[in-house]
Amino acid sequence: MGKNYPCIEINLNKITHNAKKIVNICSEIGIHVVGVTKVFCAERPIVESEIKGGVELVGDSRLENLIKMKDLKCRKMLLRIPMERNSAKVVKYSDISLNSEFRTIKALSRAAKKINKIHAVILMVDVGDLREGVLEKDVLNTVKEIITLPNIKLCGIGTNLTCYGGVIPDENNLGRLVKIKDMLKEQLNLNLPIISGGNSSSIYLALNKKMPEGINQLRIGEAIVLGRETAFGEHIEGCYSDCFILKGEIVEIKEKPSIPVGNIGMDAFGHVPHFDDKGIRKRAIVAMGRQDISVEGTFPIDKDITVLGGSSDHLILDVTDSKNSYNVGDVLEFNVDYGCLLQAMTSPYIKKYYIE
Ligand SMILES: *Cc1c(COP(=O)(O)O)cnc(C)c1O
């Protein structure tokens, strides 16, 4: 069967391997892994490969993706702070959600009561990144209110770092989360079972044995799918970084000058481009562009190829220095970063092929 291009080839065994590896690193220090599925739109074969690798709980930021997984046996977490008006769906399709607004938690309580379900809530605390979460000074009062609500079980506190403010998780900010749990035990005699210590940017603490004692859950997307921790962007030893390979077909290959001819205005995206004159170069155009991928996050596996740029539908490459002599119709392969993977998995124009 011939393949269609552009496509992304997904190696399920490698994903299972990575999941196993991350789950092992974490379980050694008492941490449970939530497998975060949003970057691959909760595509079933990938979710199942992560579960095969030992992930016990799956998490996604979008209800649509949780609905896709509704008949999966494992428990599901909604990662994005819920929209109040979606409360009924939130309690129906997720077992546990991350929250920071009492008003919304109250709506979840009403919705859960209606369908006679207990909905679990993790209260997000902002320990510095300025994305979601109540401020530390407001935790006690918010918790006092939450625990009065029917059909809501406050099961933990959590934080999210390195997402907006770029704050790196460390013993100080995650340590404060543990202190908050202790404070709640002392003040309210509450024993919260979960302290959710962040995303793939917290993995390096586990690798370096620096995770504050008490953190017992991480929500992991990128580290499993790309084998990378995200505090410093380091590869995680023993993980595959090529579970996903992007492939596109060359539709034009020509020798051209490296500076456009004519007066330079704005490109298709409103930027004025800059060019270095390297003389005549051999350029290839691959049939995929910004509607499918992130040009900046696309890395040719042939290291002698450089990405010059792209437009909505085209990726423009300099192949002059390659040891291969490419032709129209040849397929080029690329590694992807997180942003490109997100885009490629979300684009309906990129075919998805699974290999084992
Ligand atoms: C996306 C997301 C994660 C996972 O992030 P990675 O960097 O891919 O591990 C964890 N928690 C929340 C709240 C998220 O939105």
mmCIF file of C-alpha atoms and ligand atoms in Angstrom:
data_model
loop_
_atom_site.group_PDB
_atom_site.id
_atom_site.type_symbol
_atom_site.label_atom_id
_atom_site.label_comp_id
_atom_site.label_asym_id
_atom_site.label_seq_id
_atom_site.Cartn_x
_atom_site.Cartn_y
_atom_site.Cartn_z
ATOM 1 C CA MET A 1 0.000 0.000 0.000
ATOM 2 C CA GLY A 2 1.418 3.346 -0.999
ATOM 3 C CA LYS A 3 1.697 6.003 1.621
ATOM 4 C CA ASN A 4 0.266 9.456 1.422
ATOM 5 C CA TYR A 5 2.402 12.463 2.202
ATOM 6 C CA PRO A 6 2.895 14.493 4.258
ATOM 7 C CA CYS A 7 2.610 11.998 7.067
ATOM 8 C CA ILE A 8 3.830 11.287 10.530
ATOM 9 C CA GLU A 9 5.019 7.812 11.389
ATOM 10 C CA ILE A 10 4.429 6.820 14.979
ATOM 11 C CA ASN A 11 6.428 4.024 16.555
ATOM 12 C CA LEU A 12 4.197 2.531 19.230
ATOM 13 C CA ASN A 13 6.825 0.204 20.700
ATOM 14 C CA LYS A 14 9.119 3.151 21.292
ATOM 15 C CA ILE A 15 6.315 5.010 23.043
ATOM 16 C CA THR A 16 5.641 2.020 25.293
ATOM 17 C CA HIS A 17 9.369 1.833 26.008
ATOM 18 C CA ASN A 18 9.544 5.525 26.934
ATOM 19 C CA ALA A 19 6.441 5.288 29.111
ATOM 20 C CA LYS A 20 7.944 2.311 30.949
ATOM 21 C CA LYS A 21 11.194 4.156 31.461
ATOM 22 C CA ILE A 22 9.520 7.299 32.847
ATOM 23 C CA VAL A 23 7.111 5.291 35.008
ATOM 24 C CA ASN A 24 10.102 3.391 36.467
ATOM 25 C CA ILE A 25 12.113 6.526 37.178
ATOM 26 C CA CYS A 26 9.110 7.982 38.979
ATOM 27 C CA SER A 27 7.869 4.918 40.813
ATOM 28 C CA GLU A 28 11.303 4.443 42.398
ATOM 29 C CA ILE A 29 10.639 7.615 44.359
ATOM 30 C CA GLY A 30 6.941 7.052 44.950
ATOM 31 C CA ILE A 31 5.585 9.139 42.113
ATOM 32 C CA HIS A 32 2.593 8.160 39.974
ATOM 33 C CA VAL A 33 2.576 9.225 36.338
ATOM 34 C CA VAL A 34 -0.404 10.788 34.623
ATOM 35 C CA GLY A 35 0.098 10.221 30.888
ATOM 36 C CA VAL A 36 -0.742 13.494 29.179
ATOM 37 C CA THR A 37 -2.350 12.892 25.808
ATOM 38 C CA LYS A 38 -3.102 16.341 24.411
ATOM 39 C CA VAL A 39 -0.050 16.700 22.165
ATOM 40 C CA PHE A 40 -1.203 13.669 20.162
ATOM 41 C CA CYS A 41 -4.928 14.517 20.384
ATOM 42 C CA ALA A 42 -5.516 11.420 22.533
ATOM 43 C CA GLU A 43 -5.141 9.139 19.508
ATOM 44 C CA ARG A 44 -6.130 5.730 20.758
ATOM 45 C CA PRO A 45 -3.169 3.574 19.658
ATOM 46 C CA ILE A 46 -0.774 6.004 21.369
ATOM 47 C CA VAL A 47 -2.822 6.189 24.570
ATOM 48 C CA GLU A 48 -2.935 2.398 24.704
ATOM 49 C CA SER A 49 0.824 2.189 24.171
ATOM 50 C CA GLU A 50 1.353 4.479 27.164
ATOM 51 C CA ILE A 51 -0.988 2.398 29.296
ATOM 52 C CA LYS A 52 0.933 -0.705 28.212
ATOM 53 C CA GLY A 53 4.036 1.069 29.477
ATOM 54 C CA GLY A 54 2.525 1.443 32.954
ATOM 55 C CA VAL A 55 0.737 4.780 32.910
ATOM 56 C CA GLU A 56 -2.163 4.463 35.371
ATOM 57 C CA LEU A 57 -4.081 7.636 34.723
ATOM 58 C CA VAL A 58 -4.505 9.676 31.549
ATOM 59 C CA GLY A 59 -4.830 13.440 31.414
ATOM 60 C CA ASP A 60 -5.917 15.818 28.706
ATOM 61 C CA SER A 61 -6.687 19.507 28.552
ATOM 62 C CA ARG A 62 -9.665 19.124 26.227
ATOM 63 C CA LEU A 63 -13.053 17.543 26.811
ATOM 64 C CA GLU A 64 -13.167 16.420 23.168
ATOM 65 C CA ASN A 65 -10.112 14.277 23.801
ATOM 66 C CA LEU A 66 -11.494 12.871 27.047
ATOM 67 C CA ILE A 67 -14.662 11.941 25.174
ATOM 68 C CA LYS A 68 -12.500 10.105 22.620
ATOM 69 C CA MET A 69 -11.179 8.036 25.533
ATOM 70 C CA LYS A 70 -14.479 7.552 27.322
ATOM 71 C CA ASP A 71 -14.582 3.762 27.084
ATOM 72 C CA LEU A 72 -10.981 3.343 28.253
ATOM 73 C CA LYS A 73 -10.849 1.588 31.588
ATOM 74 C CA CYS A 74 -8.379 3.889 33.292
ATOM 75 C CA ARG A 75 -9.172 7.044 35.254
ATOM 76 C CA LYS A 76 -9.140 10.362 33.407
ATOM 77 C CA MET A 77 -7.988 13.792 34.465
ATOM 78 C CA LEU A 78 -9.012 17.109 32.927
ATOM 79 C CA LEU A 79 -5.900 19.288 32.903
ATOM 80 C CA ARG A 80 -7.154 22.659 31.779
ATOM 81 C CA ILE A 81 -9.102 24.631 34.359
ATOM 82 C CA PRO A 82 -12.693 23.805 33.373
ATOM 83 C CA MET A 83 -15.013 26.302 31.783
ATOM 84 C CA GLU A 84 -17.859 26.765 34.225
ATOM 85 C CA ARG A 85 -20.457 26.264 31.501
ATOM 86 C CA ASN A 86 -18.995 22.819 30.690
ATOM 87 C CA SER A 87 -19.465 21.517 34.237
ATOM 88 C CA ALA A 88 -21.901 18.764 33.261
ATOM 89 C CA LYS A 89 -19.487 17.370 30.682
ATOM 90 C CA VAL A 90 -16.521 17.742 32.996
ATOM 91 C CA VAL A 91 -18.054 15.532 35.682
ATOM 92 C CA LYS A 92 -19.357 13.106 33.089
ATOM 93 C CA TYR A 93 -16.132 12.558 31.171
ATOM 94 C CA SER A 94 -13.428 13.084 33.762
ATOM 95 C CA ASP A 95 -12.943 11.530 37.177
ATOM 96 C CA ILE A 96 -10.691 14.267 38.411
ATOM 97 C CA SER A 97 -10.031 17.842 37.333
ATOM 98 C CA LEU A 98 -7.481 20.551 38.094
ATOM 99 C CA ASN A 99 -9.149 23.679 39.451
ATOM 100 C CA SER A 100 -8.421 27.156 40.739
ATOM 101 C CA GLU A 101 -11.835 28.890 40.952
ATOM 102 C CA PHE A 102 -14.222 28.180 43.802
ATOM 103 C CA ARG A 103 -17.122 29.324 41.662
ATOM 104 C CA THR A 104 -16.359 26.652 39.086
ATOM 105 C CA ILE A 105 -15.840 23.950 41.708
ATOM 106 C CA LYS A 106 -19.276 24.854 43.077
ATOM 107 C CA ALA A 107 -20.732 24.368 39.589
ATOM 108 C CA LEU A 108 -18.949 21.006 39.346
ATOM 109 C CA SER A 109 -20.480 20.069 42.689
ATOM 110 C CA ARG A 110 -23.985 20.818 41.419
ATOM 111 C CA ALA A 111 -23.364 18.938 38.172
ATOM 112 C CA ALA A 112 -21.915 15.929 39.999
ATOM 113 C CA LYS A 113 -24.839 15.851 42.390
ATOM 114 C CA LYS A 114 -27.231 15.782 39.458
ATOM 115 C CA ILE A 115 -25.725 12.580 38.099
ATOM 116 C CA ASN A 116 -25.013 11.171 41.533
ATOM 117 C CA LYS A 117 -21.267 11.041 41.058
ATOM 118 C CA ILE A 118 -18.366 12.064 43.244
ATOM 119 C CA HIS A 119 -15.990 14.283 41.296
ATOM 120 C CA ALA A 120 -12.408 14.570 42.494
ATOM 121 C CA VAL A 121 -10.654 17.910 42.453
ATOM 122 C CA ILE A 122 -7.025 18.950 42.691
ATOM 123 C CA LEU A 123 -6.646 22.540 43.800
ATOM 124 C CA MET A 124 -3.941 24.246 41.762
ATOM 125 C CA VAL A 125 -1.587 26.525 43.664
ATOM 126 C CA ASP A 126 0.484 29.185 41.938
ATOM 127 C CA VAL A 127 3.965 28.903 43.401
ATOM 128 C CA GLY A 128 5.423 31.432 40.985
ATOM 129 C CA ASP A 129 4.844 30.686 37.302
ATOM 130 C CA LEU A 130 1.769 32.933 37.064
ATOM 131 C CA ARG A 131 -0.251 30.492 35.065
ATOM 132 C CA GLU A 132 -3.079 28.722 36.847
ATOM 133 C CA GLY A 133 -3.563 28.412 40.574
ATOM 134 C CA VAL A 134 -4.692 30.202 43.723
ATOM 135 C CA LEU A 135 -2.046 32.215 45.516
ATOM 136 C CA GLU A 136 -0.525 30.557 48.551
ATOM 137 C CA LYS A 137 -2.147 33.048 50.936
ATOM 138 C CA ASP A 138 -5.600 32.078 49.664
ATOM 139 C CA VAL A 139 -5.208 28.301 49.862
ATOM 140 C CA LEU A 140 -6.546 27.776 53.386
ATOM 141 C CA ASN A 141 -9.745 29.760 52.868
ATOM 142 C CA THR A 142 -10.422 28.222 49.479
ATOM 143 C CA VAL A 143 -9.928 24.718 50.849
ATOM 144 C CA LYS A 144 -12.272 25.440 53.772
ATOM 145 C CA GLU A 145 -14.968 26.282 51.250
ATOM 146 C CA ILE A 146 -14.303 23.373 48.905
ATOM 147 C CA ILE A 147 -14.613 20.753 51.619
ATOM 148 C CA THR A 148 -18.168 21.864 52.398
ATOM 149 C CA LEU A 149 -19.352 21.061 48.868
ATOM 150 C CA PRO A 150 -21.410 17.944 48.239
ATOM 151 C CA ASN A 151 -20.236 15.414 45.623
ATOM 152 C CA ILE A 152 -16.774 16.965 45.466
ATOM 153 C CA LYS A 153 -13.774 15.198 46.892
ATOM 154 C CA LEU A 154 -10.750 17.403 47.310
ATOM 155 C CA CYS A 155 -8.033 14.818 46.682
ATOM 156 C CA GLY A 156 -4.965 16.962 46.432
ATOM 157 C CA ILE A 157 -3.068 20.094 45.559
ATOM 158 C CA GLY A 158 -0.933 20.675 42.536
ATOM 159 C CA THR A 159 1.078 23.147 40.567
ATOM 160 C CA ASN A 160 2.107 23.841 37.035
ATOM 161 C CA LEU A 161 5.480 25.373 36.224
ATOM 162 C CA THR A 162 7.631 26.339 33.239
ATOM 163 C CA CYS A 163 4.545 27.023 31.168
ATOM 164 C CA TYR A 164 3.971 30.751 31.195
ATOM 165 C CA GLY A 165 6.567 32.373 33.425
ATOM 166 C CA GLY A 166 9.274 29.839 32.609
ATOM 167 C CA VAL A 167 9.852 29.206 36.319
ATOM 168 C CA ILE A 168 11.809 25.974 36.801
ATOM 169 C CA PRO A 169 10.549 23.527 39.429
ATOM 170 C CA ASP A 170 12.972 23.182 42.320
ATOM 171 C CA GLU A 171 13.210 22.116 45.932
ATOM 172 C CA ASN A 172 12.008 25.550 46.995
ATOM 173 C CA ASN A 173 8.788 25.970 44.995
ATOM 174 C CA LEU A 174 7.802 22.292 45.077
ATOM 175 C CA GLY A 175 8.875 22.164 48.711
ATOM 176 C CA ARG A 176 6.377 24.925 49.429
ATOM 177 C CA LEU A 177 3.630 22.751 47.953
ATOM 178 C CA VAL A 178 4.531 19.998 50.410
ATOM 179 C CA LYS A 179 4.446 22.546 53.248
ATOM 180 C CA ILE A 180 0.965 23.610 52.176
ATOM 181 C CA LYS A 181 -0.191 20.023 52.404
ATOM 182 C CA ASP A 182 1.281 19.799 55.914
ATOM 183 C CA MET A 183 -0.398 23.070 56.854
ATOM 184 C CA LEU A 184 -3.790 21.741 55.689
ATOM 185 C CA LYS A 185 -3.253 18.625 57.784
ATOM 186 C CA GLU A 186 -2.449 20.746 60.799
ATOM 187 C CA GLN A 187 -5.202 23.336 60.378
ATOM 188 C CA LEU A 188 -8.065 21.227 59.067
ATOM 189 C CA ASN A 189 -6.936 17.694 59.817
ATOM 190 C CA LEU A 190 -7.140 17.062 56.077
ATOM 191 C CA ASN A 191 -5.060 14.252 54.683
ATOM 192 C CA LEU A 192 -4.733 14.989 50.991
ATOM 193 C CA PRO A 193 -3.477 11.922 49.121
ATOM 194 C CA ILE A 194 -2.132 13.699 46.023
ATOM 195 C CA ILE A 195 0.546 16.321 45.567
ATOM 196 C CA SER A 196 0.827 16.882 41.841
ATOM 197 C CA GLY A 197 4.239 18.365 41.191
ATOM 198 C CA GLY A 198 4.060 19.541 37.613
ATOM 199 C CA ASN A 199 4.877 18.398 34.098
ATOM 200 C CA SER A 200 7.913 17.219 32.120
ATOM 201 C CA SER A 201 9.924 20.108 33.540
ATOM 202 C CA SER A 202 9.856 18.374 36.952
ATOM 203 C CA ILE A 203 11.403 15.131 35.667
ATOM 204 C CA TYR A 204 14.975 16.341 36.113
ATOM 205 C CA LEU A 205 14.370 16.501 39.871
ATOM 206 C CA ALA A 206 13.454 12.830 39.804
ATOM 207 C CA LEU A 207 16.506 12.012 37.666
ATOM 208 C CA ASN A 208 18.841 13.877 40.016
ATOM 209 C CA LYS A 209 17.246 12.562 43.204
ATOM 210 C CA LYS A 210 16.252 16.090 44.174
ATOM 211 C CA MET A 211 12.485 15.673 44.237
ATOM 212 C CA PRO A 212 11.110 17.029 47.507
ATOM 213 C CA GLU A 213 9.720 14.210 49.622
ATOM 214 C CA GLY A 214 5.940 14.230 49.438
ATOM 215 C CA ILE A 215 5.473 15.024 45.766
ATOM 216 C CA ASN A 216 3.722 11.891 44.539
ATOM 217 C CA GLN A 217 2.318 12.680 41.108
ATOM 218 C CA LEU A 218 3.649 14.171 37.857
ATOM 219 C CA ARG A 219 1.638 14.877 34.729
ATOM 220 C CA ILE A 220 3.858 13.882 31.844
ATOM 221 C CA GLY A 221 3.406 14.588 28.150
ATOM 222 C CA GLU A 222 6.600 15.563 26.355
ATOM 223 C CA ALA A 223 9.037 13.414 28.360
ATOM 224 C CA ILE A 224 7.234 10.274 27.214
ATOM 225 C CA VAL A 225 6.572 11.172 23.591
ATOM 226 C CA LEU A 226 9.863 12.942 22.828
ATOM 227 C CA GLY A 227 12.173 11.510 25.503
ATOM 228 C CA ARG A 228 13.022 15.007 26.722
ATOM 229 C CA GLU A 229 12.777 16.804 30.029
ATOM 230 C CA THR A 230 11.678 20.385 29.583
ATOM 231 C CA ALA A 231 13.362 22.392 32.343
ATOM 232 C CA PHE A 232 16.627 22.397 30.381
ATOM 233 C CA GLY A 233 15.629 20.575 27.193
ATOM 234 C CA GLU A 234 17.895 17.610 27.887
ATOM 235 C CA HIS A 235 17.440 14.191 26.355
ATOM 236 C CA ILE A 236 16.450 11.563 28.920
ATOM 237 C CA GLU A 237 18.948 8.726 28.830
ATOM 238 C CA GLY A 238 17.449 5.434 27.720
ATOM 239 C CA CYS A 239 14.456 7.059 26.023
ATOM 240 C CA TYR A 240 13.767 7.313 22.312
ATOM 241 C CA SER A 241 13.574 10.812 20.854
ATOM 242 C CA ASP A 242 12.300 9.535 17.503
ATOM 243 C CA CYS A 243 8.927 7.993 18.328
ATOM 244 C CA PHE A 244 7.487 10.377 15.737
ATOM 245 C CA ILE A 245 9.008 10.883 12.291
ATOM 246 C CA LEU A 246 7.562 13.478 9.963
ATOM 247 C CA LYS A 247 7.815 12.737 6.239
ATOM 248 C CA GLY A 248 7.218 14.910 3.215
ATOM 249 C CA GLU A 249 7.692 14.663 -0.531
ATOM 250 C CA ILE A 250 9.967 16.874 -2.622
ATOM 251 C CA VAL A 251 7.931 18.668 -5.285
ATOM 252 C CA GLU A 252 10.642 20.940 -6.660
ATOM 253 C CA ILE A 253 14.417 20.846 -6.666
ATOM 254 C CA LYS A 254 16.447 23.541 -8.396
ATOM 255 C CA GLU A 255 19.624 25.564 -8.252
ATOM 256 C CA LYS A 256 18.685 29.108 -7.324
ATOM 257 C CA PRO A 257 20.338 32.236 -5.963
ATOM 258 C CA SER A 258 20.140 32.589 -2.200
ATOM 259 C CA ILE A 259 18.784 36.126 -2.363
ATOM 260 C CA PRO A 260 15.366 36.823 -3.871
ATOM 261 C CA VAL A 261 15.284 39.069 -6.933
ATOM 262 C CA GLY A 262 13.275 42.285 -6.572
ATOM 263 C CA ASN A 263 12.322 44.592 -3.735
ATOM 264 C CA ILE A 264 11.705 42.760 -0.470
ATOM 265 C CA GLY A 265 8.387 43.380 1.270
ATOM 266 C CA MET A 266 6.553 41.324 3.825
ATOM 267 C CA ASP A 267 6.260 37.555 3.561
ATOM 268 C CA ALA A 268 2.907 35.749 3.768
ATOM 269 C CA PHE A 269 2.933 36.097 7.573
ATOM 270 C CA GLY A 270 3.718 39.781 7.847
ATOM 271 C CA HIS A 271 7.436 39.475 8.559
ATOM 272 C CA VAL A 272 10.133 41.121 6.488
ATOM 273 C CA PRO A 273 12.528 38.279 5.712
ATOM 274 C CA HIS A 274 16.303 38.488 5.831
ATOM 275 C CA PHE A 275 18.638 36.607 3.491
ATOM 276 C CA ASP A 276 22.360 35.805 3.495
ATOM 277 C CA ASP A 277 24.018 35.666 0.115
ATOM 278 C CA LYS A 278 25.636 32.249 -0.251
ATOM 279 C CA GLY A 279 25.608 32.303 -4.060
ATOM 280 C CA ILE A 280 23.786 29.697 -6.076
ATOM 281 C CA ARG A 281 22.362 26.900 -3.894
ATOM 282 C CA LYS A 282 20.435 23.721 -4.523
ATOM 283 C CA ARG A 283 17.007 24.154 -3.002
ATOM 284 C CA ALA A 284 14.262 21.645 -2.434
ATOM 285 C CA ILE A 285 10.617 22.357 -1.781
ATOM 286 C CA VAL A 286 8.725 19.824 0.309
ATOM 287 C CA ALA A 287 4.934 19.755 0.158
ATOM 288 C CA MET A 288 4.051 20.652 3.715
ATOM 289 C CA GLY A 289 3.833 24.011 5.411
ATOM 290 C CA ARG A 290 2.610 26.073 8.307
ATOM 291 C CA GLN A 291 -0.901 24.731 7.980
ATOM 292 C CA ASP A 292 0.523 21.319 8.955
ATOM 293 C CA ILE A 293 3.716 21.819 10.909
ATOM 294 C CA SER A 294 5.877 24.348 12.678
ATOM 295 C CA VAL A 295 8.692 25.243 10.317
ATOM 296 C CA GLU A 296 10.964 26.182 13.226
ATOM 297 C CA GLY A 297 10.335 22.839 14.931
ATOM 298 C CA THR A 298 11.118 20.653 11.920
ATOM 299 C CA PHE A 299 14.615 19.116 11.842
ATOM 300 C CA PRO A 300 15.860 17.165 8.803
ATOM 301 C CA ILE A 301 17.268 13.768 9.746
ATOM 302 C CA ASP A 302 19.843 14.294 6.984
ATOM 303 C CA LYS A 303 22.027 16.647 9.029
ATOM 304 C CA ASP A 304 23.471 18.277 5.906
ATOM 305 C CA ILE A 305 20.136 19.796 5.000
ATOM 306 C CA THR A 306 19.137 23.162 6.410
ATOM 307 C CA VAL A 307 15.633 24.543 6.699
ATOM 308 C CA LEU A 308 15.452 27.935 4.995
ATOM 309 C CA GLY A 309 11.843 28.691 5.751
ATOM 310 C CA GLY A 310 8.324 27.942 4.808
ATOM 311 C CA SER A 311 4.940 29.209 3.831
ATOM 312 C CA SER A 312 1.441 27.838 4.393
ATOM 313 C CA ASP A 313 2.003 24.864 2.128
ATOM 314 C CA HIS A 314 5.744 24.660 1.455
ATOM 315 C CA LEU A 315 8.881 23.857 3.359
ATOM 316 C CA ILE A 316 11.980 25.268 1.688
ATOM 317 C CA LEU A 317 15.284 23.493 2.218
ATOM 318 C CA ASP A 318 18.899 23.972 1.234
ATOM 319 C CA VAL A 319 20.187 20.546 0.165
ATOM 320 C CA THR A 320 23.440 21.720 -1.452
ATOM 321 C CA ASP A 321 25.695 20.146 1.193
ATOM 322 C CA SER A 322 23.900 16.808 1.395
ATOM 323 C CA LYS A 323 25.761 13.656 0.413
ATOM 324 C CA ASN A 324 22.561 12.357 -1.163
ATOM 325 C CA SER A 325 21.413 13.522 -4.560
ATOM 326 C CA TYR A 326 17.741 14.140 -4.121
ATOM 327 C CA ASN A 327 15.105 14.170 -6.829
ATOM 328 C CA VAL A 328 11.529 15.288 -7.186
ATOM 329 C CA GLY A 329 9.360 12.574 -5.654
ATOM 330 C CA ASP A 330 11.890 11.631 -2.961
ATOM 331 C CA VAL A 331 10.654 11.582 0.599
ATOM 332 C CA LEU A 332 12.539 13.485 3.291
ATOM 333 C CA GLU A 333 12.341 12.644 7.000
ATOM 334 C CA PHE A 334 12.292 15.037 9.926
ATOM 335 C CA ASN A 335 12.452 14.999 13.699
ATOM 336 C CA VAL A 336 9.997 17.269 15.443
ATOM 337 C CA ASP A 337 9.916 19.392 18.561
ATOM 338 C CA TYR A 338 6.889 19.701 20.832
ATOM 339 C CA GLY A 339 5.274 22.571 18.950
ATOM 340 C CA CYS A 340 5.682 20.848 15.602
ATOM 341 C CA LEU A 341 4.354 17.566 16.953
ATOM 342 C CA LEU A 342 1.334 19.374 18.370
ATOM 343 C CA GLN A 343 0.658 20.980 15.026
ATOM 344 C CA ALA A 344 1.266 17.850 12.946
ATOM 345 C CA MET A 345 -0.969 15.661 15.100
ATOM 346 C CA THR A 346 -3.684 18.316 15.039
ATOM 347 C CA SER A 347 -3.517 18.937 11.281
ATOM 348 C CA PRO A 348 -5.993 16.857 9.294
ATOM 349 C CA TYR A 349 -3.642 17.182 6.303
ATOM 350 C CA ILE A 350 -0.921 15.093 7.937
ATOM 351 C CA LYS A 351 -1.636 11.353 7.629
ATOM 352 C CA LYS A 352 -0.919 9.284 10.701
ATOM 353 C CA TYR A 353 0.711 5.877 10.301
ATOM 354 C CA TYR A 354 1.419 3.530 13.169
ATOM 355 C CA ILE A 355 4.291 1.087 13.203
ATOM 356 C CA GLU A 356 5.215 -1.429 15.894
HETATM 357 C C1 LIG B 1 0.111 19.960 29.104
HETATM 358 C C2 LIG B 1 0.084 19.857 30.561
HETATM 359 C C3 LIG B 1 0.951 18.967 31.210
HETATM 360 C C4 LIG B 1 1.991 18.137 30.479
HETATM 361 O O1 LIG B 1 3.043 18.935 30.018
HETATM 362 P P1 LIG B 1 4.385 18.318 29.380
HETATM 363 O O2 LIG B 1 5.365 19.428 29.404
HETATM 364 O O3 LIG B 1 4.038 17.871 28.015
HETATM 365 O O4 LIG B 1 4.787 17.189 30.256
HETATM 366 C C5 LIG B 1 0.849 18.862 32.591
HETATM 367 N N1 LIG B 1 -0.029 19.610 33.297
HETATM 368 C C6 LIG B 1 -0.866 20.475 32.698
HETATM 369 C C7 LIG B 1 -1.803 21.265 33.539
HETATM 370 C C8 LIG B 1 -0.837 20.633 31.317
HETATM 371 O O5 LIG B 1 -1.665 21.508 30.735
#
